[in-house]
Short mmCIF file of C-alpha atoms in Angstrom, two decimals:
data_model
loop_
_atom_site.label_atom_id
_atom_site.label_comp_id
_atom_site.label_asym_id
_atom_site.label_seq_id
_atom_site.Cartn_x
_atom_site.Cartn_y
_atom_site.Cartn_z
CA MET A 1 0.66 18.01 -37.17
CA ARG A 2 -2.48 16.81 -38.04
CA THR A 3 -1.60 13.54 -39.44
CA LEU A 4 -3.34 10.59 -37.89
CA ALA A 5 -5.34 8.19 -39.97
CA ALA A 6 -9.14 7.62 -39.54
CA ALA A 7 -8.52 4.17 -38.09
CA ALA A 8 -6.50 6.13 -35.42
CA ILE A 9 -9.55 8.34 -34.69
CA LEU A 10 -11.58 5.77 -34.00
CA ALA A 11 -9.21 4.36 -31.43
CA ALA A 12 -8.59 7.82 -29.71
CA LEU A 13 -12.06 8.26 -29.60
CA THR A 14 -12.47 5.79 -26.77
CA ILE A 15 -10.54 7.51 -24.27
CA PRO A 16 -10.46 11.20 -22.98
CA LEU A 17 -8.35 13.57 -24.77
CA PRO A 18 -6.48 16.51 -23.62
CA ALA A 19 -7.67 20.01 -25.13
CA ALA A 20 -4.48 20.33 -26.75
CA THR A 21 -4.48 17.07 -29.09
CA ALA A 22 -4.64 17.82 -32.81
CA LEU A 23 -6.17 15.13 -34.76
CA ALA A 24 -7.08 14.53 -38.69
CA GLU A 25 -10.57 15.68 -39.26
CA THR A 26 -13.26 13.34 -38.55
CA PRO A 27 -14.10 10.76 -41.66
CA PRO A 28 -16.82 11.58 -44.02
CA ASP A 29 -19.25 8.92 -43.13
CA MET A 30 -18.72 9.80 -39.03
CA LEU A 31 -20.26 12.38 -37.17
CA VAL A 32 -18.22 13.17 -33.98
CA VAL A 33 -20.49 14.99 -31.28
CA ALA A 34 -18.74 16.67 -28.40
CA GLN A 35 -21.15 16.61 -25.41
CA ASN A 36 -21.83 16.24 -21.60
CA ILE A 37 -23.59 12.67 -21.52
CA ASP A 38 -22.88 12.33 -17.84
CA ASP A 39 -26.28 12.25 -17.02
CA ILE A 40 -27.12 8.86 -18.48
CA VAL A 41 -28.39 6.23 -15.86
CA SER A 42 -29.77 3.86 -18.35
CA LEU A 43 -30.09 3.31 -21.90
CA ASP A 44 -32.73 0.45 -21.40
CA PRO A 45 -36.29 2.51 -22.80
CA ALA A 46 -38.30 1.14 -19.67
CA GLN A 47 -35.64 2.84 -17.50
CA ALA A 48 -34.12 5.68 -19.45
CA TYR A 49 -35.50 8.72 -18.23
CA GLU A 50 -32.90 11.67 -18.53
CA PHE A 51 -31.98 14.13 -21.20
CA THR A 52 -29.01 12.11 -22.98
CA SER A 53 -30.46 9.04 -22.89
CA GLY A 54 -33.41 10.34 -24.34
CA GLU A 55 -31.68 11.31 -27.66
CA ILE A 56 -30.22 7.77 -27.76
CA VAL A 57 -33.33 5.87 -27.66
CA THR A 58 -34.89 7.98 -30.14
CA ASN A 59 -32.24 7.11 -32.51
CA THR A 60 -32.20 3.56 -31.79
CA TYR A 61 -35.78 2.50 -31.08
CA ASP A 62 -38.96 3.36 -33.12
CA ARG A 63 -42.76 3.33 -31.26
CA LEU A 64 -46.28 2.84 -32.62
CA VAL A 65 -46.62 6.34 -33.39
CA GLN A 66 -44.00 9.06 -33.12
CA TYR A 67 -42.85 12.55 -34.06
CA GLU A 68 -40.06 11.97 -36.80
CA ALA A 69 -37.15 14.13 -37.76
CA GLU A 70 -38.62 15.51 -41.10
CA ASP A 71 -41.42 17.40 -38.97
CA VAL A 72 -41.19 17.18 -35.33
CA GLU A 73 -44.63 18.67 -34.81
CA LYS A 74 -46.66 16.04 -36.44
CA LEU A 75 -47.22 12.99 -34.93
CA VAL A 76 -47.18 10.11 -37.80
CA GLY A 77 -47.04 6.54 -38.02
CA GLY A 78 -44.23 4.53 -36.91
CA LEU A 79 -44.26 1.16 -36.50
CA ALA A 80 -47.95 1.25 -36.86
CA THR A 81 -49.32 2.31 -40.25
CA GLU A 82 -52.85 3.03 -39.10
CA TRP A 83 -55.06 2.73 -36.07
CA GLU A 84 -58.60 3.35 -35.13
CA PHE A 85 -60.42 4.24 -31.84
CA SER A 86 -63.19 1.96 -30.65
CA ASP A 87 -66.59 3.56 -30.38
CA ASP A 88 -66.42 3.69 -26.96
CA GLY A 89 -63.17 5.97 -26.56
CA GLN A 90 -61.57 3.15 -24.58
CA SER A 91 -59.41 1.37 -27.16
CA ILE A 92 -57.19 1.55 -30.36
CA VAL A 93 -56.42 -1.06 -33.17
CA PHE A 94 -52.88 -0.64 -34.63
CA THR A 95 -52.06 -2.36 -37.73
CA LEU A 96 -48.03 -2.74 -37.71
CA ARG A 97 -46.01 -2.05 -40.61
CA ASP A 98 -44.96 -4.87 -42.97
CA GLY A 99 -41.07 -5.91 -43.54
CA VAL A 100 -39.97 -4.48 -40.56
CA THR A 101 -36.88 -5.95 -38.81
CA PHE A 102 -35.19 -5.24 -35.41
CA HIS A 103 -31.08 -5.15 -35.33
CA SER A 104 -31.06 -8.77 -34.36
CA GLY A 105 -32.48 -9.81 -37.91
CA ASN A 106 -35.95 -10.89 -36.20
CA PRO A 107 -39.09 -9.71 -37.54
CA LEU A 108 -41.29 -7.40 -35.83
CA ARG A 109 -44.12 -8.99 -34.73
CA PRO A 110 -47.45 -7.84 -32.53
CA GLU A 111 -46.33 -10.00 -29.40
CA ASP A 112 -43.18 -7.73 -29.51
CA VAL A 113 -45.46 -4.88 -28.76
CA VAL A 114 -47.42 -6.62 -25.69
CA PHE A 115 -44.18 -7.65 -24.39
CA SER A 116 -42.49 -4.23 -24.38
CA PHE A 117 -45.59 -2.43 -22.87
CA ALA A 118 -46.03 -5.12 -20.47
CA ARG A 119 -42.20 -5.12 -19.79
CA VAL A 120 -42.07 -1.52 -18.67
CA VAL A 121 -45.04 -1.84 -16.46
CA LYS A 122 -43.88 -4.77 -14.78
CA LEU A 123 -40.24 -3.67 -14.33
CA ASN A 124 -41.83 -0.53 -12.91
CA LYS A 125 -38.64 2.19 -13.50
CA ALA A 126 -38.56 5.63 -13.42
CA PRO A 127 -40.67 6.42 -16.71
CA ALA A 128 -43.35 3.43 -16.25
CA PHE A 129 -45.56 6.40 -14.68
CA ILE A 130 -46.03 7.63 -18.19
CA LEU A 131 -47.75 4.20 -19.56
CA THR A 132 -49.40 3.37 -16.16
CA GLN A 133 -51.49 6.40 -16.55
CA LEU A 134 -53.56 4.40 -19.22
CA GLY A 135 -54.60 2.19 -16.34
CA TRP A 136 -52.28 -0.48 -16.93
CA THR A 137 -50.90 -2.34 -14.10
CA PRO A 138 -48.52 -5.71 -13.87
CA GLU A 139 -51.93 -7.60 -13.36
CA ASN A 140 -54.00 -6.29 -15.91
CA VAL A 141 -51.68 -5.04 -18.74
CA GLY A 142 -52.00 -8.66 -20.30
CA GLU A 143 -55.39 -7.78 -20.88
CA MET A 144 -55.11 -4.32 -21.90
CA VAL A 145 -52.61 -4.86 -24.52
CA GLN A 146 -53.61 -8.29 -26.85
CA VAL A 147 -52.55 -9.56 -30.03
CA THR A 148 -55.77 -9.18 -31.83
CA GLY A 149 -54.83 -10.48 -35.33
CA PRO A 150 -51.74 -11.56 -37.66
CA ASN A 151 -50.20 -7.85 -37.48
CA GLU A 152 -52.49 -6.40 -35.15
CA VAL A 153 -52.39 -5.38 -31.46
CA THR A 154 -55.22 -3.83 -29.54
CA VAL A 155 -54.40 -1.55 -26.85
CA SER A 156 -56.94 -0.63 -24.32
CA TYR A 157 -56.98 2.10 -21.70
CA GLU A 158 -59.04 3.37 -18.43
CA GLY A 159 -60.28 6.52 -17.63
CA GLU A 160 -61.56 9.90 -19.61
CA MET A 161 -59.02 10.83 -21.83
CA SER A 162 -58.79 12.51 -25.06
CA PRO A 163 -57.53 10.52 -28.40
CA LEU A 164 -54.67 12.65 -29.14
CA PHE A 165 -53.57 12.76 -25.28
CA VAL A 166 -53.40 8.62 -25.58
CA LEU A 167 -51.35 8.37 -28.70
CA ASN A 168 -48.98 11.22 -27.57
CA VAL A 169 -48.53 8.60 -24.46
CA LEU A 170 -47.77 6.20 -26.98
CA ALA A 171 -45.11 8.21 -28.93
CA ALA A 172 -43.30 8.53 -25.80
CA ARG A 173 -39.93 7.09 -24.89
CA PRO A 174 -40.92 4.19 -22.80
CA ALA A 175 -43.22 2.95 -25.34
CA SER A 176 -40.45 2.17 -27.44
CA ILE A 177 -40.57 -1.53 -29.14
CA VAL A 178 -38.07 -3.89 -28.30
CA ASP A 179 -37.21 -7.41 -29.66
CA GLU A 180 -38.58 -9.94 -27.14
CA LEU A 181 -36.50 -12.84 -28.22
CA THR A 182 -33.49 -10.89 -28.08
CA VAL A 183 -33.88 -9.02 -24.82
CA MET A 184 -35.08 -12.51 -23.09
CA GLU A 185 -32.03 -13.99 -24.32
CA HIS A 186 -30.22 -11.91 -21.99
CA GLU A 187 -32.53 -11.99 -18.87
CA GLN A 188 -30.75 -12.32 -15.66
CA ASP A 189 -32.40 -13.07 -12.09
CA GLY A 190 -35.85 -12.16 -13.68
CA ASP A 191 -34.55 -8.33 -14.58
CA MET A 192 -36.14 -8.75 -18.39
CA GLY A 193 -32.92 -8.12 -20.17
CA ASN A 194 -32.69 -4.57 -18.13
CA ALA A 195 -28.85 -4.86 -17.01
CA TRP A 196 -27.93 -6.19 -20.76
CA LEU A 197 -30.21 -3.21 -22.48
CA ASN A 198 -28.24 -0.52 -20.53
CA THR A 199 -25.21 -1.23 -22.67
CA HIS A 200 -26.74 -2.75 -25.79
CA SER A 201 -30.04 -1.87 -28.09
CA ALA A 202 -32.56 -4.40 -29.43
CA GLY A 203 -34.79 -2.00 -31.43
CA THR A 204 -35.56 -1.36 -34.87
CA GLY A 205 -34.39 2.65 -34.97
CA PRO A 206 -32.24 3.89 -37.56
CA PHE A 207 -29.15 3.10 -35.55
CA THR A 208 -27.68 0.46 -33.40
CA LEU A 209 -25.75 0.87 -30.02
CA ARG A 210 -22.30 -0.42 -30.60
CA ALA A 211 -20.73 0.91 -27.34
CA TYR A 212 -21.39 2.58 -24.33
CA GLN A 213 -18.65 3.58 -21.76
CA PRO A 214 -20.06 5.76 -19.07
CA SER A 215 -18.54 9.23 -18.91
CA GLU A 216 -16.26 8.65 -21.99
CA LEU A 217 -18.51 7.72 -24.99
CA VAL A 218 -21.55 6.36 -26.74
CA ALA A 219 -20.97 5.15 -30.13
CA LEU A 220 -23.82 4.26 -32.61
CA ASP A 221 -23.53 2.20 -36.02
CA ALA A 222 -26.07 3.01 -38.85
CA ASN A 223 -28.95 0.41 -39.55
CA PRO A 224 -28.68 -0.74 -42.97
CA ASP A 225 -32.11 -2.04 -43.14
CA TYR A 226 -34.24 0.90 -41.43
CA PHE A 227 -37.68 0.98 -42.69
CA ARG A 228 -37.17 4.99 -43.57
CA GLY A 229 -33.80 4.28 -45.31
CA ALA A 230 -30.31 3.86 -44.11
CA PRO A 231 -28.90 6.69 -42.49
CA GLU A 232 -25.94 8.66 -44.48
CA MET A 233 -23.45 8.31 -41.40
CA ALA A 234 -22.10 5.06 -40.85
CA SER A 235 -21.55 5.90 -37.29
CA ILE A 236 -22.43 8.46 -34.71
CA ILE A 237 -19.70 9.09 -31.82
CA ILE A 238 -20.81 11.19 -28.96
CA ARG A 239 -17.89 11.86 -26.93
CA HIS A 240 -18.32 12.98 -23.17
CA ILE A 241 -16.64 16.33 -22.81
CA ALA A 242 -17.78 17.96 -19.87
CA GLU A 243 -15.54 21.18 -20.36
CA SER A 244 -17.48 23.61 -22.75
CA GLY A 245 -14.04 25.00 -23.83
CA THR A 246 -12.64 21.45 -24.70
CA GLN A 247 -15.65 21.14 -26.78
CA ARG A 248 -15.09 24.40 -28.49
CA LEU A 249 -11.42 23.59 -28.95
CA LEU A 250 -12.33 20.08 -30.75
CA LEU A 251 -14.66 21.74 -33.06
CA GLU A 252 -12.16 24.26 -34.23
CA SER A 253 -9.58 21.94 -34.83
CA GLY A 254 -11.83 19.26 -36.79
CA ASP A 255 -11.82 16.63 -34.31
CA ALA A 256 -15.40 17.21 -33.52
CA ASP A 257 -18.22 18.10 -36.09
CA ILE A 258 -20.88 19.34 -33.36
CA ALA A 259 -20.43 20.85 -29.94
CA ARG A 260 -23.50 21.03 -27.64
CA ASN A 261 -22.68 22.36 -24.40
CA LEU A 262 -20.98 25.73 -25.08
CA THR A 263 -21.13 28.87 -23.00
CA PRO A 264 -22.77 32.04 -24.56
CA ASP A 265 -19.10 33.81 -24.56
CA GLN A 266 -18.10 30.62 -26.38
CA VAL A 267 -20.57 30.94 -28.83
CA ALA A 268 -19.91 34.92 -29.36
CA GLY A 269 -16.55 33.57 -30.32
CA LEU A 270 -17.33 31.68 -32.79
CA GLU A 271 -19.84 33.52 -34.50
CA GLY A 272 -18.56 34.54 -37.83
CA GLN A 273 -15.74 31.98 -37.82
CA GLU A 274 -15.24 30.69 -41.04
CA GLY A 275 -16.21 26.87 -41.54
CA ILE A 276 -18.23 26.87 -38.20
CA ARG A 277 -21.95 28.16 -37.76
CA ILE A 278 -24.19 28.53 -34.86
CA GLU A 279 -27.83 27.10 -34.90
CA THR A 280 -30.56 28.06 -32.10
CA TYR A 281 -33.13 25.60 -31.10
CA PRO A 282 -35.96 26.64 -28.41
CA GLN A 283 -36.42 23.99 -25.85
CA ALA A 284 -39.36 22.51 -23.93
CA ALA A 285 -36.91 22.23 -20.93
CA VAL A 286 -37.77 24.56 -17.96
CA HIS A 287 -35.07 25.03 -15.39
CA PHE A 288 -35.72 25.33 -11.07
CA ILE A 289 -34.72 25.01 -7.58
CA SER A 290 -36.90 23.43 -5.37
CA PHE A 291 -37.13 22.43 -1.72
CA ASN A 292 -37.54 19.27 -0.12
CA GLN A 293 -40.26 19.08 2.37
CA LYS A 294 -38.74 16.42 4.40
CA VAL A 295 -36.27 19.22 5.79
CA ASP A 296 -38.50 21.27 8.57
CA ALA A 297 -36.82 24.63 7.89
CA LEU A 298 -37.82 24.30 3.95
CA THR A 299 -41.76 23.75 4.95
CA PRO A 300 -43.05 27.13 5.83
CA PRO A 301 -44.62 28.79 2.68
CA ALA A 302 -42.94 31.75 3.36
CA VAL A 303 -39.80 30.14 2.67
CA TRP A 304 -41.06 29.25 -0.69
CA GLU A 305 -42.65 32.52 -1.16
CA ALA A 306 -39.24 34.65 -0.28
CA ALA A 307 -37.41 32.40 -2.57
CA ARG A 308 -38.85 33.89 -5.72
CA TYR A 309 -37.57 37.21 -4.60
CA LEU A 310 -34.07 35.72 -4.32
CA VAL A 311 -33.34 34.53 -7.68
CA ASP A 312 -31.30 37.07 -10.05
CA TYR A 313 -33.33 36.15 -12.89
CA GLU A 314 -32.21 39.15 -15.10
CA GLY A 315 -28.99 39.39 -13.95
CA MET A 316 -28.15 35.65 -15.14
CA VAL A 317 -29.90 35.85 -18.49
CA ASN A 318 -28.17 39.01 -19.19
CA SER A 319 -24.88 37.42 -18.54
CA PHE A 320 -23.60 33.85 -18.52
CA LEU A 321 -26.94 32.58 -19.42
CA ARG A 322 -27.54 34.82 -22.38
CA GLY A 323 -28.96 33.71 -25.58
CA GLN A 324 -29.39 29.92 -24.08
CA MET A 325 -32.16 30.80 -21.39
CA ARG A 326 -35.14 32.88 -21.26
CA ILE A 327 -37.03 34.02 -17.95
CA HIS A 328 -39.92 31.64 -17.48
CA GLN A 329 -42.09 31.21 -14.40
CA ALA A 330 -44.48 28.53 -15.02
CA PHE A 331 -44.09 24.42 -15.44
CA TRP A 332 -45.52 24.22 -19.32
CA PRO A 333 -43.00 26.11 -21.77
CA ALA A 334 -43.68 29.25 -23.44
CA GLY A 335 -44.60 28.44 -27.32
CA PHE A 336 -46.93 25.45 -26.58
CA PRO A 337 -50.74 25.92 -26.08
CA GLY A 338 -51.60 26.27 -22.62
CA ALA A 339 -48.60 28.24 -21.28
CA LEU A 340 -48.50 30.75 -18.58
CA THR A 341 -46.16 33.32 -19.94
CA GLU A 342 -46.42 36.03 -16.80
CA THR A 343 -43.38 36.61 -14.91
CA PRO A 344 -44.21 38.36 -11.83
CA TYR A 345 -40.84 37.78 -9.93
CA THR A 346 -37.98 39.74 -9.84
CA TYR A 347 -35.06 39.49 -7.59
CA ASP A 348 -36.17 41.84 -4.14
CA PRO A 349 -33.97 40.64 -1.17
CA GLU A 350 -35.53 43.07 0.91
CA ARG A 351 -38.93 42.17 0.16
CA ALA A 352 -37.93 38.39 0.94
CA ARG A 353 -36.43 39.31 4.02
CA GLN A 354 -39.96 41.15 5.11
CA ILE A 355 -41.78 37.77 3.94
CA LEU A 356 -39.49 36.12 6.10
CA GLU A 357 -39.88 38.23 9.02
CA GLU A 358 -43.61 38.90 9.03
CA ALA A 359 -43.94 34.78 8.82
CA GLY A 360 -41.93 34.37 12.09
CA VAL A 361 -39.59 32.33 10.12
CA GLU A 362 -36.23 31.42 12.24
CA LEU A 363 -32.83 32.76 10.50
CA PRO A 364 -30.54 31.62 9.21
CA ILE A 365 -31.56 28.53 7.26
CA ASP A 366 -28.45 26.49 6.23
CA VAL A 367 -29.29 24.17 3.47
CA THR A 368 -27.41 22.09 0.85
CA LEU A 369 -28.16 22.88 -2.58
CA ASP A 370 -27.48 19.80 -5.17
CA VAL A 371 -25.86 20.91 -8.69
CA ILE A 372 -24.79 19.42 -11.72
CA ALA A 373 -21.12 19.91 -11.77
CA SER A 374 -20.99 21.68 -15.11
CA SER A 375 -21.66 24.69 -16.78
CA PRO A 376 -24.04 26.49 -16.78
CA PHE A 377 -25.49 25.01 -13.59
CA THR A 378 -22.16 25.92 -11.33
CA GLU A 379 -22.55 29.32 -12.21
CA MET A 380 -26.14 29.62 -11.44
CA ALA A 381 -25.88 27.96 -7.92
CA GLN A 382 -23.11 30.59 -7.40
CA VAL A 383 -25.71 33.38 -7.83
CA LEU A 384 -28.16 31.63 -6.32
CA GLN A 385 -25.91 31.28 -3.04
CA ALA A 386 -25.26 34.91 -3.22
CA GLY A 387 -28.70 36.04 -3.58
CA PHE A 388 -30.20 33.80 -1.22
CA ALA A 389 -27.89 34.89 1.70
CA GLU A 390 -29.11 38.19 1.52
CA ALA A 391 -32.35 36.89 3.34
CA GLY A 392 -30.34 34.57 5.56
CA ILE A 393 -30.75 31.67 3.69
CA ASN A 394 -27.43 30.03 3.36
CA PHE A 395 -26.29 27.18 0.43
CA GLU A 396 -23.72 24.94 0.79
CA ILE A 397 -23.56 23.85 -2.74
CA ILE A 398 -22.79 20.09 -3.37
CA PRO A 399 -21.65 19.53 -6.89
CA GLY A 400 -21.86 15.80 -8.72
CA THR A 401 -22.35 14.39 -11.87
CA GLY A 402 -25.51 14.44 -13.74
CA SER A 403 -26.29 10.93 -12.73
CA GLN A 404 -25.13 11.53 -9.24
CA VAL A 405 -27.58 14.28 -8.63
CA ILE A 406 -30.61 12.89 -10.60
CA THR A 407 -30.24 9.67 -8.69
CA LYS A 408 -29.92 11.63 -5.10
CA TYR A 409 -33.38 13.46 -6.41
CA ARG A 410 -35.20 10.66 -6.96
CA ASN A 411 -34.33 8.89 -3.71
CA ARG A 412 -35.55 12.26 -2.09
CA ASN A 413 -32.44 12.19 -0.12
CA HIS A 414 -31.68 16.18 -1.17
CA GLU A 415 -32.42 19.46 0.72
CA ALA A 416 -32.37 21.88 -1.85
CA MET A 417 -32.23 21.01 -5.59
CA LEU A 418 -30.89 22.97 -8.78
CA LEU A 419 -32.56 21.06 -11.75
CA TYR A 420 -34.22 21.07 -14.87
CA TRP A 421 -37.22 19.25 -16.37
CA GLY A 422 -38.61 18.40 -19.75
CA PRO A 423 -41.97 16.90 -20.76
CA ASP A 424 -41.96 13.72 -21.31
CA PHE A 425 -44.75 13.88 -24.23
CA MET A 426 -46.07 16.81 -26.08
CA ASP A 427 -49.29 17.44 -23.85
CA PRO A 428 -49.52 19.94 -20.88
CA HIS A 429 -50.64 16.84 -18.80
CA SER A 430 -47.27 15.81 -19.22
CA ASN A 431 -45.84 18.43 -16.75
CA ALA A 432 -49.07 19.26 -14.86
CA LYS A 433 -48.75 15.76 -13.55
CA ALA A 434 -44.94 16.38 -12.58
CA PHE A 435 -45.60 19.99 -11.06
CA ALA A 436 -49.18 19.99 -9.60
CA TYR A 437 -50.10 16.27 -8.87
CA ASN A 438 -49.20 14.31 -5.95
CA ALA A 439 -52.11 11.77 -4.58
CA ASP A 440 -49.74 9.72 -2.42
CA ASN A 441 -46.66 11.13 -1.05
CA SER A 442 -45.39 8.13 1.21
CA ASP A 443 -41.78 6.90 0.54
CA ASP A 444 -42.86 3.71 -0.77
CA ALA A 445 -45.06 5.34 -3.64
CA PHE A 446 -42.57 6.24 -5.94
CA GLN A 447 -43.21 8.42 -8.37
CA SER A 448 -41.47 10.14 -11.18
CA THR A 449 -42.83 13.55 -10.69
CA THR A 450 -40.78 17.01 -9.14
CA THR A 451 -43.71 16.91 -6.45
CA TRP A 452 -43.34 13.58 -5.09
CA ARG A 453 -39.16 13.83 -5.00
CA ASN A 454 -39.64 16.94 -3.09
CA ALA A 455 -42.14 15.26 -0.78
CA TRP A 456 -44.54 17.86 -1.47
CA ALA A 457 -48.23 16.68 -0.89
CA VAL A 458 -50.40 18.81 -3.27
CA PRO A 459 -53.49 20.13 -2.14
CA GLU A 460 -56.42 17.71 -2.80
CA GLU A 461 -57.78 20.91 -4.74
CA MET A 462 -54.96 20.88 -6.89
CA ASN A 463 -54.95 17.26 -7.83
CA GLU A 464 -58.47 17.34 -8.81
CA LEU A 465 -58.02 20.04 -10.84
CA THR A 466 -55.05 18.36 -12.56
CA MET A 467 -57.29 15.38 -13.20
CA ALA A 468 -60.22 17.58 -14.66
CA ALA A 469 -57.94 18.92 -17.14
CA LEU A 470 -57.16 15.83 -18.41
CA ALA A 471 -60.25 14.63 -19.43
CA GLU A 472 -61.76 18.16 -20.40
CA PRO A 473 -62.78 17.32 -23.83
CA ASP A 474 -62.65 20.90 -24.91
CA GLN A 475 -59.56 22.03 -26.15
CA GLU A 476 -59.49 25.82 -25.05
CA THR A 477 -61.13 25.07 -21.63
CA ARG A 478 -58.74 22.62 -21.21
CA ASN A 479 -55.74 25.19 -21.71
CA GLU A 480 -57.48 27.59 -19.52
CA MET A 481 -57.46 24.95 -16.88
CA TYR A 482 -53.95 24.68 -17.46
CA VAL A 483 -52.78 28.40 -17.22
CA GLU A 484 -54.88 28.13 -13.90
CA LEU A 485 -53.17 25.14 -12.45
CA GLN A 486 -49.30 26.85 -13.62
CA ARG A 487 -50.49 30.25 -11.64
CA ARG A 488 -51.25 28.11 -8.47
CA VAL A 489 -47.90 26.41 -8.54
CA GLN A 490 -46.39 29.75 -9.61
CA GLU A 491 -47.26 31.18 -6.15
CA GLU A 492 -47.86 28.22 -3.55
CA SER A 493 -45.48 25.73 -3.95
CA PRO A 494 -41.93 24.88 -3.09
CA ILE A 495 -40.58 24.68 -6.65
CA VAL A 496 -39.25 28.13 -8.17
CA ILE A 497 -39.19 27.67 -11.89
CA MET A 498 -36.79 30.28 -13.24
CA PHE A 499 -36.05 29.51 -16.89
CA GLN A 500 -36.52 27.96 -20.14
CA ALA A 501 -33.88 26.73 -22.32
CA VAL A 502 -32.69 27.54 -25.70
CA SER A 503 -30.17 25.08 -27.18
CA GLN A 504 -27.23 26.79 -29.38
CA VAL A 505 -25.23 24.12 -31.05
CA ALA A 506 -22.20 24.81 -32.85
CA MET A 507 -21.33 22.58 -35.87
CA ASN A 508 -18.96 22.33 -38.68
CA ASP A 509 -20.71 23.99 -41.63
CA ALA A 510 -20.40 20.72 -43.44
CA VAL A 511 -22.88 19.30 -41.23
CA GLN A 512 -26.46 19.23 -42.85
CA GLY A 513 -29.78 17.62 -41.67
CA TYR A 514 -29.15 17.80 -37.86
CA VAL A 515 -32.35 18.13 -36.25
CA ASN A 516 -32.84 19.43 -32.63
CA GLY A 517 -36.60 19.52 -31.26
CA ALA A 518 -38.09 21.13 -28.34
CA THR A 519 -37.26 17.82 -26.50
CA SER A 520 -34.22 15.31 -26.05
CA ASP A 521 -36.73 12.75 -27.73
CA GLN A 522 -36.53 15.00 -30.87
CA VAL A 523 -32.80 14.97 -31.40
CA TYR A 524 -32.45 12.95 -34.43
CA TYR A 525 -29.17 11.97 -36.37
CA ARG A 526 -31.02 10.19 -39.46
CA LEU A 527 -31.08 12.82 -42.15
CA VAL A 528 -27.35 13.96 -41.35
CA THR A 529 -25.10 14.55 -44.08
CA LYS A 530 -21.62 16.08 -44.36
CA GLU A 531 -21.13 18.07 -47.26
#
């Protein structure tokens, strides 16, 4: 019997429910999302660097410039209404929007912008490199970002960079503006409010963070004073449902409005079902397997080359990845300018064995493979395990939660890793810096890049080409340089890029206005209605 009242639903949402539990339909002003959210490490925009945390930050904070739900491909003013570049191309003057308040009720001040940028640089958490590539350091950021008027901030940067590149950096997640007064009220031991912001929000965004219970739920409440207008939904409840079959059951029973992590078979089973529709969203995330160069057995280039012929690309996309991934073997996703779309590698164990034999690689190689313990990663790991064994490379699969796997990867403690990567901002340099650049491979030179995490000392020529592409003023020439970088990584790196993601989202027909862009920073709930 489906008889529980709305208040009981709210209470029930705070605890895991068995698949068979039947509840009343969700309230008309509440959106309930069934999703695997165990990748969250932090919700502080200065630290948040995971897919799910990106979604939460986007819906609770704003940036000076940003991509909006109305048009995810157009960069527009966020907390800034206008901006002007200096004649020397080394600074931008931003005029802030009048009348904006934080969730606390405090008014937005230019000092909050200065504080927010300096805070990211000084805390130096995972995404800090996005801002520090503008030449900012803990020592100089106070000079590089300054209040220059009652409602004006001047942002300076070093190096030869195109204006659009700089704006895209300032539209990235760590450039979110936080409420200095509120954050510093909750500082502990000099952490600039980091611990508090892991479970609270201090932004100006369309929603406030009401609750975060790791591996259980995220609860957002609408901000009635949002400067673009209050959201229609009074609350967003994102329930951690790791098992995709349970997600489907909750959607079918009416206990969830959206299911985010269904398998292709589950999606196929829902197609044509009354009251449910499937929406498809191309994604910028690329999926790869990589080899830590601290492991001696994984350092021969022949191992890297052979690995490219041990992935059953066609077998996976034609079965359990059907409709949710496409074969893609370069670091910049297809559909964006500067992408390399050639896919020269196919599953060929005999060729892989020949490559290893001719190089004199000692076999077998026994290596651990870290993987997120949810679909489709576990299935992918099993296929890779079988394929690599054909050439004498034996994987021991090590499953873990998203946060466990990602933390291990950031600490360079893995051997082989099955993971994914999305750009931090919509410019090819975002992924080029991650996959084709590593100027300092030492353990104490922490970088949020796949190259450093895999301890791959990138050849100097490739490092130079990466930085030259960043500085190139002609966009067509610049795109050609990024294609060349992708081809080199495709052929000469310990990172084997296999797929590009496609997101299939199942939802109740009543749900309208949900926006899911190409990156996790472009998942928006502000326009959602239930009709």
